PDB file of C-alpha atoms in Angstrom:
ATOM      1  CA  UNK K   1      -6.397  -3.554   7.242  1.00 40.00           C
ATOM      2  CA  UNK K   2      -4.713  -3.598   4.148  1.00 43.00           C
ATOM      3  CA  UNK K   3      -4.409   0.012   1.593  1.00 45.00           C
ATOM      4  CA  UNK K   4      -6.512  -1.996  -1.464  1.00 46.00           C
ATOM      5  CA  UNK K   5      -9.328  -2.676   0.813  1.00 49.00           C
ATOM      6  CA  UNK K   6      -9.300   1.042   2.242  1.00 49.00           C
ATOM      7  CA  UNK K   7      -9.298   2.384  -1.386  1.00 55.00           C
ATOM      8  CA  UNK K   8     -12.318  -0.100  -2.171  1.00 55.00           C
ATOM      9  CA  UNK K   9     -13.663   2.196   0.020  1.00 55.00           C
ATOM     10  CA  UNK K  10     -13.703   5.003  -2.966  1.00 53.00           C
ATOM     11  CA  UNK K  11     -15.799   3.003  -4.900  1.00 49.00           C
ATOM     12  CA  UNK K  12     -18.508   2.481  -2.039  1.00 52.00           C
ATOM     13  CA  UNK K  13     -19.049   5.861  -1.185  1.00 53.00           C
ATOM     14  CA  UNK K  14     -18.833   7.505  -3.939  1.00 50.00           C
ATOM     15  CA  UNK K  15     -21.327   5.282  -5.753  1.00 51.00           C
ATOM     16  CA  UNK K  16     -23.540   6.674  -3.237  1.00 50.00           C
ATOM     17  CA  UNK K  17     -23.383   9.892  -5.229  1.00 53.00           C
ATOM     18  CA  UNK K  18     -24.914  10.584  -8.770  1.00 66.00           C
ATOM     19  CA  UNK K  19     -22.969  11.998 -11.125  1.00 87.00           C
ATOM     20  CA  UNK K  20     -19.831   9.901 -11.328  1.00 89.00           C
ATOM     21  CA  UNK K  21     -18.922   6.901 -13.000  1.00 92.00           C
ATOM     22  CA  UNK K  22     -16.266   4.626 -10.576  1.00 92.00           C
ATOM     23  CA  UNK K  23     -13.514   2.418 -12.284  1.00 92.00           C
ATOM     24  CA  UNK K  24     -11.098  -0.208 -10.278  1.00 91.00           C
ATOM     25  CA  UNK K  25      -7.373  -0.737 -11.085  1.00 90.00           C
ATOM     26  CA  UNK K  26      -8.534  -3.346 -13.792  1.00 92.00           C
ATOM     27  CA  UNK K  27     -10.054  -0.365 -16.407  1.00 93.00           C
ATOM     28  CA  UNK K  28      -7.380   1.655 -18.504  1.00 96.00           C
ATOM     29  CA  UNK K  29      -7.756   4.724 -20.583  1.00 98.00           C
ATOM     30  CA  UNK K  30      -6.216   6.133 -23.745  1.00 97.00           C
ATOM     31  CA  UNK K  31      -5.371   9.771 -22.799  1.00 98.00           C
ATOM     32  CA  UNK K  32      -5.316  12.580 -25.187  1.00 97.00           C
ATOM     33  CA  UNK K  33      -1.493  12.621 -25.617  1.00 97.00           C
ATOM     34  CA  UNK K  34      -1.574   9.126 -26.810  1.00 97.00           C
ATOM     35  CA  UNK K  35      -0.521   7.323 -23.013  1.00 96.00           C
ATOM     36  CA  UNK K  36      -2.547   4.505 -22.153  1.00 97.00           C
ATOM     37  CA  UNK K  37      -2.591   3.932 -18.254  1.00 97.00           C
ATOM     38  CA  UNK K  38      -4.714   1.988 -15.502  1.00 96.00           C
ATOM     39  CA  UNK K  39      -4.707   4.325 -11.922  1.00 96.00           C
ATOM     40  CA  UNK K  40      -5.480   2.070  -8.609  1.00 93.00           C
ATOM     41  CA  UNK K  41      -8.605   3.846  -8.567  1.00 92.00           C
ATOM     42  CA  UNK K  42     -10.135   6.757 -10.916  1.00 94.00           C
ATOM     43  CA  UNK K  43     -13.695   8.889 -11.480  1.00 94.00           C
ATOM     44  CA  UNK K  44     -15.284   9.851 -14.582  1.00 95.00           C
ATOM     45  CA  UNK K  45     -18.229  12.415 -14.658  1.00 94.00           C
ATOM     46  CA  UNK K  46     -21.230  10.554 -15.690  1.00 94.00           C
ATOM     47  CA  UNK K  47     -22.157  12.871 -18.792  1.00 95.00           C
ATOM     48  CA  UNK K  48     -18.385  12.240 -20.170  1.00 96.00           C
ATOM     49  CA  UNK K  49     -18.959   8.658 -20.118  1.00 96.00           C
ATOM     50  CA  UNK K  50     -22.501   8.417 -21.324  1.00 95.00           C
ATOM     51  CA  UNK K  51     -20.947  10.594 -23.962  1.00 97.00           C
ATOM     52  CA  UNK K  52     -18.795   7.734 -25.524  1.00 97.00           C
ATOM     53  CA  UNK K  53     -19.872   5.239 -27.863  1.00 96.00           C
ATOM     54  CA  UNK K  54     -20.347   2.114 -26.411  1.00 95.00           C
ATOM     55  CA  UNK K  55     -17.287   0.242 -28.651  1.00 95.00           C
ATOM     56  CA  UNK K  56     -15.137   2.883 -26.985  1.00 95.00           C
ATOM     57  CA  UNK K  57     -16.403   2.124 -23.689  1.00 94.00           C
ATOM     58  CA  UNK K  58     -15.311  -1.887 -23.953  1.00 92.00           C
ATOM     59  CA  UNK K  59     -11.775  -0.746 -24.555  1.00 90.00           C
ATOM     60  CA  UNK K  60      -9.707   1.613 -23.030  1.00 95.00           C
ATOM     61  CA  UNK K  61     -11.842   4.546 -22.836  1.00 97.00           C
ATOM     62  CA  UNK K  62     -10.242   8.023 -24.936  1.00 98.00           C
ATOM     63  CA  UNK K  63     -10.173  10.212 -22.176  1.00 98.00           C
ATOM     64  CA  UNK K  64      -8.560  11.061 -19.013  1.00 98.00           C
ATOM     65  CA  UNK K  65     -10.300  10.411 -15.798  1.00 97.00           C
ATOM     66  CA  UNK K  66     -11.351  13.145 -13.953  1.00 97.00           C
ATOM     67  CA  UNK K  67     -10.272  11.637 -10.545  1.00 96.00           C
ATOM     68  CA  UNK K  68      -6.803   9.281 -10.316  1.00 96.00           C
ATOM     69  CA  UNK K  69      -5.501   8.010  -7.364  1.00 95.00           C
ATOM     70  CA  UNK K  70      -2.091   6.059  -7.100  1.00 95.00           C
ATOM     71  CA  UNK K  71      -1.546   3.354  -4.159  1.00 93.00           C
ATOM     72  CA  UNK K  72       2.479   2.949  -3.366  1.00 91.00           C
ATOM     73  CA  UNK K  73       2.912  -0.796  -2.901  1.00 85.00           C
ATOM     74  CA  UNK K  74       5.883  -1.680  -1.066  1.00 78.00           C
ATOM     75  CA  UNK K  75       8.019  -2.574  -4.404  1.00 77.00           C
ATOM     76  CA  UNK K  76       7.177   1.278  -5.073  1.00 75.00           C
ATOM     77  CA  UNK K  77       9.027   2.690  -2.266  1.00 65.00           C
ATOM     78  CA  UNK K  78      12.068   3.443  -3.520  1.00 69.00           C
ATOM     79  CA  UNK K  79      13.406   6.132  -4.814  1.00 72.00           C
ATOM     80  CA  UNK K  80      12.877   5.350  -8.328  1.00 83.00           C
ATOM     81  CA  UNK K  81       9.212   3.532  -7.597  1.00 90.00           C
ATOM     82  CA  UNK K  82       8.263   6.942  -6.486  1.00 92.00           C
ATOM     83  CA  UNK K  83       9.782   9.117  -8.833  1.00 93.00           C
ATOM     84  CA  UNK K  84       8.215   6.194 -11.459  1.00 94.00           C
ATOM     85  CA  UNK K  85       4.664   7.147  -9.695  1.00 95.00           C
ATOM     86  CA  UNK K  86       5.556  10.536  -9.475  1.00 96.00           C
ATOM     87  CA  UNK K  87       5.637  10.834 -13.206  1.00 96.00           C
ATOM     88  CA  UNK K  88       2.370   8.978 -13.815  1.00 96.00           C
ATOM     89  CA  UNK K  89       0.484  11.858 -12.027  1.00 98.00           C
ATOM     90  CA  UNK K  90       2.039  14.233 -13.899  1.00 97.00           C
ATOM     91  CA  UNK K  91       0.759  12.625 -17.161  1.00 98.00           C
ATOM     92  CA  UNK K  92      -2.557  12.596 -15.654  1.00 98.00           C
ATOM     93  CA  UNK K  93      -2.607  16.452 -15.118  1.00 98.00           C
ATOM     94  CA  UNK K  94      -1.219  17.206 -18.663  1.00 97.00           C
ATOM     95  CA  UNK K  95      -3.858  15.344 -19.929  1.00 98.00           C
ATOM     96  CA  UNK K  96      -6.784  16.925 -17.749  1.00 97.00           C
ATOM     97  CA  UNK K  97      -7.402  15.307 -15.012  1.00 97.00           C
ATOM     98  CA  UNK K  98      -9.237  17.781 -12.094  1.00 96.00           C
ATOM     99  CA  UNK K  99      -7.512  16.038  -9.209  1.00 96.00           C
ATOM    100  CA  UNK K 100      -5.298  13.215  -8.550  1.00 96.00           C
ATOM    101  CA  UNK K 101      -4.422  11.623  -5.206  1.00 96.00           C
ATOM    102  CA  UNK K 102      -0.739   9.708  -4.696  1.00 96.00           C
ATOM    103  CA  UNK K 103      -0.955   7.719  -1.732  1.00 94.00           C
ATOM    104  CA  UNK K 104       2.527   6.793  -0.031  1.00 93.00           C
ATOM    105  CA  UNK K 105       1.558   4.265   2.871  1.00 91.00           C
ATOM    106  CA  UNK K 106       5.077   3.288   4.236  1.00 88.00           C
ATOM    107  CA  UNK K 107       5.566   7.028   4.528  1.00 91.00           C
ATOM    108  CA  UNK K 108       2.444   7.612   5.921  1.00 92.00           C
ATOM    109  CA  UNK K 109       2.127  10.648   3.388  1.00 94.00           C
ATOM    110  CA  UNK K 110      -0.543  11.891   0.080  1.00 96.00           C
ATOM    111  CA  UNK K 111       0.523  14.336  -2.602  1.00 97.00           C
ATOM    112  CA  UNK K 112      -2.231  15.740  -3.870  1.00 97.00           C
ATOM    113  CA  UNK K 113      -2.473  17.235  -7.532  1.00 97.00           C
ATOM    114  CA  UNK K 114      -3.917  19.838  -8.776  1.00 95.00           C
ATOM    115  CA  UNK K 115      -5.435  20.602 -11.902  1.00 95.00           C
ATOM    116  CA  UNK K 116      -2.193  22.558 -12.006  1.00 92.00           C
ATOM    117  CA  UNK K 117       0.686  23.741 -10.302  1.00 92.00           C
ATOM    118  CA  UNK K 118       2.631  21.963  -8.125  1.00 96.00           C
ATOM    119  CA  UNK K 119       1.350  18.856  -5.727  1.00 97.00           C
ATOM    120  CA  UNK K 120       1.143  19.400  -1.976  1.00 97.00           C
ATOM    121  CA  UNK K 121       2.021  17.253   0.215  1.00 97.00           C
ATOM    122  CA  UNK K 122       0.572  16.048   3.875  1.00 95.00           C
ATOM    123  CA  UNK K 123       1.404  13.861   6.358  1.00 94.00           C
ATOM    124  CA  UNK K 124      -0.014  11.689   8.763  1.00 91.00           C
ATOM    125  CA  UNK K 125      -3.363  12.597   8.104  1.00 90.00           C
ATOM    126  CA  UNK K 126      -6.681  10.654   8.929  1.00 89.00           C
ATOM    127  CA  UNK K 127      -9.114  12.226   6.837  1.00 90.00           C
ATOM    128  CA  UNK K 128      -8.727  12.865   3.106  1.00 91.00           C
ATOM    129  CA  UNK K 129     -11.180  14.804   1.641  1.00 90.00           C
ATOM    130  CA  UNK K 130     -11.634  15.533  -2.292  1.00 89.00           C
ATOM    131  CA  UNK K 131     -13.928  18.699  -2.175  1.00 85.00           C
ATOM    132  CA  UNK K 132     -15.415  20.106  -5.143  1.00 82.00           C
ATOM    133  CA  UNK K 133     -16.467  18.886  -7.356  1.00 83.00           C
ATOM    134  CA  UNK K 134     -16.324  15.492  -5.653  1.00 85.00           C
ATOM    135  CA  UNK K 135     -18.719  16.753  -3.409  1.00 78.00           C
ATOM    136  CA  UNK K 136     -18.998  14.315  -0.005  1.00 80.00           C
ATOM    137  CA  UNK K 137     -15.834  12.265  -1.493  1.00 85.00           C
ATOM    138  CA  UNK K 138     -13.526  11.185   1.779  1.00 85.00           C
ATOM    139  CA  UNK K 139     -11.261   8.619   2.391  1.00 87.00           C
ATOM    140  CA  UNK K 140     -10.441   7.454   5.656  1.00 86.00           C
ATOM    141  CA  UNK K 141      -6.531   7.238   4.973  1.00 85.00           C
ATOM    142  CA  UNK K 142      -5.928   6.150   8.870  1.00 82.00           C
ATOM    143  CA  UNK K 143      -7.201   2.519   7.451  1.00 79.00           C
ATOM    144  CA  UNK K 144      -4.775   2.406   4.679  1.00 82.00           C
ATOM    145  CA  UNK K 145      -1.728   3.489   6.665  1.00 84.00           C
ATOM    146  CA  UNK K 146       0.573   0.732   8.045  1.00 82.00           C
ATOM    147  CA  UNK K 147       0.628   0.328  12.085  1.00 78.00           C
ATOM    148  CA  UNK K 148       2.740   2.975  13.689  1.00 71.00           C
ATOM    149  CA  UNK K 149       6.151   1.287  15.207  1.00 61.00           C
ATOM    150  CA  UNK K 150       4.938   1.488  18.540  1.00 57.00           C
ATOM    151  CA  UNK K 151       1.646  -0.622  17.900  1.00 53.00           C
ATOM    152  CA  UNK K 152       3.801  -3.079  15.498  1.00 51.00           C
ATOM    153  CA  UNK K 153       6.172  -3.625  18.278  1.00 55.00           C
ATOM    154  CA  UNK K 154       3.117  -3.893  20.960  1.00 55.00           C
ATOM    155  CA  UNK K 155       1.656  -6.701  18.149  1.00 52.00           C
ATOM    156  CA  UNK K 156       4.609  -8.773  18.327  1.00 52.00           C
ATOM    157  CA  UNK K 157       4.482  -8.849  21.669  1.00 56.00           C
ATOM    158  CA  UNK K 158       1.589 -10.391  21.640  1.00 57.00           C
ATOM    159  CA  UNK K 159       2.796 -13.200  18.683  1.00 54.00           C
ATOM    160  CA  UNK K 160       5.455 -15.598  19.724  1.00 52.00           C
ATOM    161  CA  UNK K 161       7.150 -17.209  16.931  1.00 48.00           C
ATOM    162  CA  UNK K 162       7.486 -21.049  16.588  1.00 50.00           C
ATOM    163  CA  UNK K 163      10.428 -22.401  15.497  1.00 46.00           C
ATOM    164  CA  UNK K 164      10.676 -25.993  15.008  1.00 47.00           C
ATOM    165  CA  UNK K 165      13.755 -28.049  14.924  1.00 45.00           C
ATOM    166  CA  UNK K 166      14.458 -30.488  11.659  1.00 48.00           C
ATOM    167  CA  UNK K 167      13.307 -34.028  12.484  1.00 49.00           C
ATOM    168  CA  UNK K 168      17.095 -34.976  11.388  1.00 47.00           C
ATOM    169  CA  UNK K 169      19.249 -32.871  13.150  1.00 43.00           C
ATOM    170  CA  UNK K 170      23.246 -33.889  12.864  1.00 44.00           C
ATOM    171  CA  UNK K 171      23.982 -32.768  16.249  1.00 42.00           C
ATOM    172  CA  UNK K 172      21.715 -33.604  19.662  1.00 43.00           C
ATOM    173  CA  UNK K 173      21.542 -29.361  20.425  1.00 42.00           C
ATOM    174  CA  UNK K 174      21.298 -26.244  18.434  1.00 39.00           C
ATOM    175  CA  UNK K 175      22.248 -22.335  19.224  1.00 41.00           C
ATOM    176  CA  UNK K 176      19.353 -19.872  18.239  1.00 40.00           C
ATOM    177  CA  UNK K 177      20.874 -16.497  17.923  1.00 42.00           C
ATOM    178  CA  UNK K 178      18.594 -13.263  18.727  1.00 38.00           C
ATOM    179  CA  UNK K 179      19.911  -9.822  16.749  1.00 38.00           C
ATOM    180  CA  UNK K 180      18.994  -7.494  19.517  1.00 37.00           C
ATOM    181  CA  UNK K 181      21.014  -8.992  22.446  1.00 37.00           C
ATOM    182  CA  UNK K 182      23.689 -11.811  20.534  1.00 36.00           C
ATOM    183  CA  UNK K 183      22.685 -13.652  23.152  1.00 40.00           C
ATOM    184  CA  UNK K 184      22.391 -17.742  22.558  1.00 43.00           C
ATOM    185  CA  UNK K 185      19.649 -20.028  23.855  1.00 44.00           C
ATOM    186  CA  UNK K 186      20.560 -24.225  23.429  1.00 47.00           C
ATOM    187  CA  UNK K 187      17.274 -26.259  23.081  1.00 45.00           C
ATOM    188  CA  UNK K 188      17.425 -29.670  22.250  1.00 49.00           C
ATOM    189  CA  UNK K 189      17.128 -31.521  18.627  1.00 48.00           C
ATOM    190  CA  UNK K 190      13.587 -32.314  17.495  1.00 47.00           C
ATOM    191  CA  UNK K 191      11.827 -30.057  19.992  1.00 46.00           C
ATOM    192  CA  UNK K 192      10.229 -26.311  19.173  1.00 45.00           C
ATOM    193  CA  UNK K 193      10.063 -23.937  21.186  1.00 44.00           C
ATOM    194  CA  UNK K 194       7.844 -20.138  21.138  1.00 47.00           C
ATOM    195  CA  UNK K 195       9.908 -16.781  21.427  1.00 43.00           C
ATOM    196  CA  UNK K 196       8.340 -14.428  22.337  1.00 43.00           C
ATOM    197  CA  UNK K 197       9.132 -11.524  19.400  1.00 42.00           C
ATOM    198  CA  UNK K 198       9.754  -8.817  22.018  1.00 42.00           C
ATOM    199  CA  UNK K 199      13.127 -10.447  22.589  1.00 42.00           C
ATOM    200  CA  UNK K 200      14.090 -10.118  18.862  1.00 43.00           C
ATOM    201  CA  UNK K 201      13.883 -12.076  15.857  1.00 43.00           C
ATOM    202  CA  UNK K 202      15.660 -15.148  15.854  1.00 42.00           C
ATOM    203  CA  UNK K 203      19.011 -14.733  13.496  1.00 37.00           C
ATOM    204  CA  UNK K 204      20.735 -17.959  12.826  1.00 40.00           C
ATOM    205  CA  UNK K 205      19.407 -21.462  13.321  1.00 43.00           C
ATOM    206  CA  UNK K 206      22.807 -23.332  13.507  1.00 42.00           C
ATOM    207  CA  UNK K 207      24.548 -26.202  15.274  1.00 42.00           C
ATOM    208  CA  UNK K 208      25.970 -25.251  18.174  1.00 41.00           C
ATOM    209  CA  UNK K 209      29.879 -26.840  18.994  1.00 44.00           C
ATOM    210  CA  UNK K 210      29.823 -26.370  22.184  1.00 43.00           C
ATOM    211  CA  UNK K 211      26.927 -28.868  22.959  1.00 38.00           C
ATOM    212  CA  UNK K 212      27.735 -31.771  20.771  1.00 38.00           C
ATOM    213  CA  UNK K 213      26.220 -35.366  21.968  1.00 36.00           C
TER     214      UNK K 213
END
């Protein structure tokens, strides 16, 4: 399951709930200290919203969501991705926003922040929960976290990968070489052939001198 559809699970359940007005990644906002950003997912109480005119509800609405939450995609993992993140949520609480979620998939981690002070984080979990005042707001963060390396592995093991030979291959055999024991296997030209992935990930695909026709 991927971590957009697990966040699309925000908007489900909380529109269940009166009260709070639920915005995508596509809606941005002018905050008070003149930023204009677009969190992966954000809540507005309903009175704050109902309180804007409705030309400043086309645009980027002037004010800063009460609820943010930031998805890490994979491009964000680094080091300065993060720290890039990082310094989004901070705008968010200098601005005023009650709670904001950062959601790190690839470390299987969430910083939550505050209203103020500093963010906590937790890992592993399976159950986020908001609390007041996002009363009966929960995310099931087990669905957006990646497969742990033991299920990946236990995946591939059920996937072989099919390699297939070039129709015009220069030489009658070719050498497939396999990272995790630099072992070679010959199979003829113009043939394919399924490895199974639990062997390792075929390396080079390269003609092999020995078995020249």
């Amino acid at each position: 399951r991927s971590p957009s559809r697990g966040l699309g699970d925000v908007y489900k359940r909380q529109d269940q709930h009166s009260g709070w007005k639920v915005f995508g990644s596509s809606s941005g906002f002018h905050l008070p200290d003149g930023s204009v950003l677009s969190p992966d997912a954000s809540l507005v109480a309903l009175d704050r919203w109902q309180a804007l005119s409705a030309e400043q509800r086309r645009g980027f609405a002037p004010l800063c969501p009460d609820l943010v939450v930031e998805l890490a995609s994979p491009s964000d993992e680094g080091v300065r991705g993060i720290a890039a993140l990082r310094r989004k949520m901070d705008v968010y609480q200098r601005n005023g926003a009650r709670l904001g979620w950062l959601l790190l998939p690839e470390q299987r981690a969430v910083e939550v922040w505050p209203a103020d002070g500093e963010p906590q984080r937790f890992n592993n979990l399976q159950l986020l929960e908001a609390g007041a005042p996002f009363q009966g707001l929960q995310l099931q963060i087990e669905e957006i976290w990646p497969p742990e390396p033991a299920q990946r592995a236990a995946e591939a093991e059920q996937a072989p990968l099919i390699i297939t030979l070039p129709d015009k291959a220069p030489f009658g055999w070719f050498s497939i070489g396999f990272f995790t024991s630099y072992s070679h296997v010959d199979i003829p030209a113009h043939a394919s052939i399924a490895v199974n992935q639990q062997i390792g990930i075929p390396l080079i695909l390269a003609d092999s001198p020995r078995n020249r026709l």
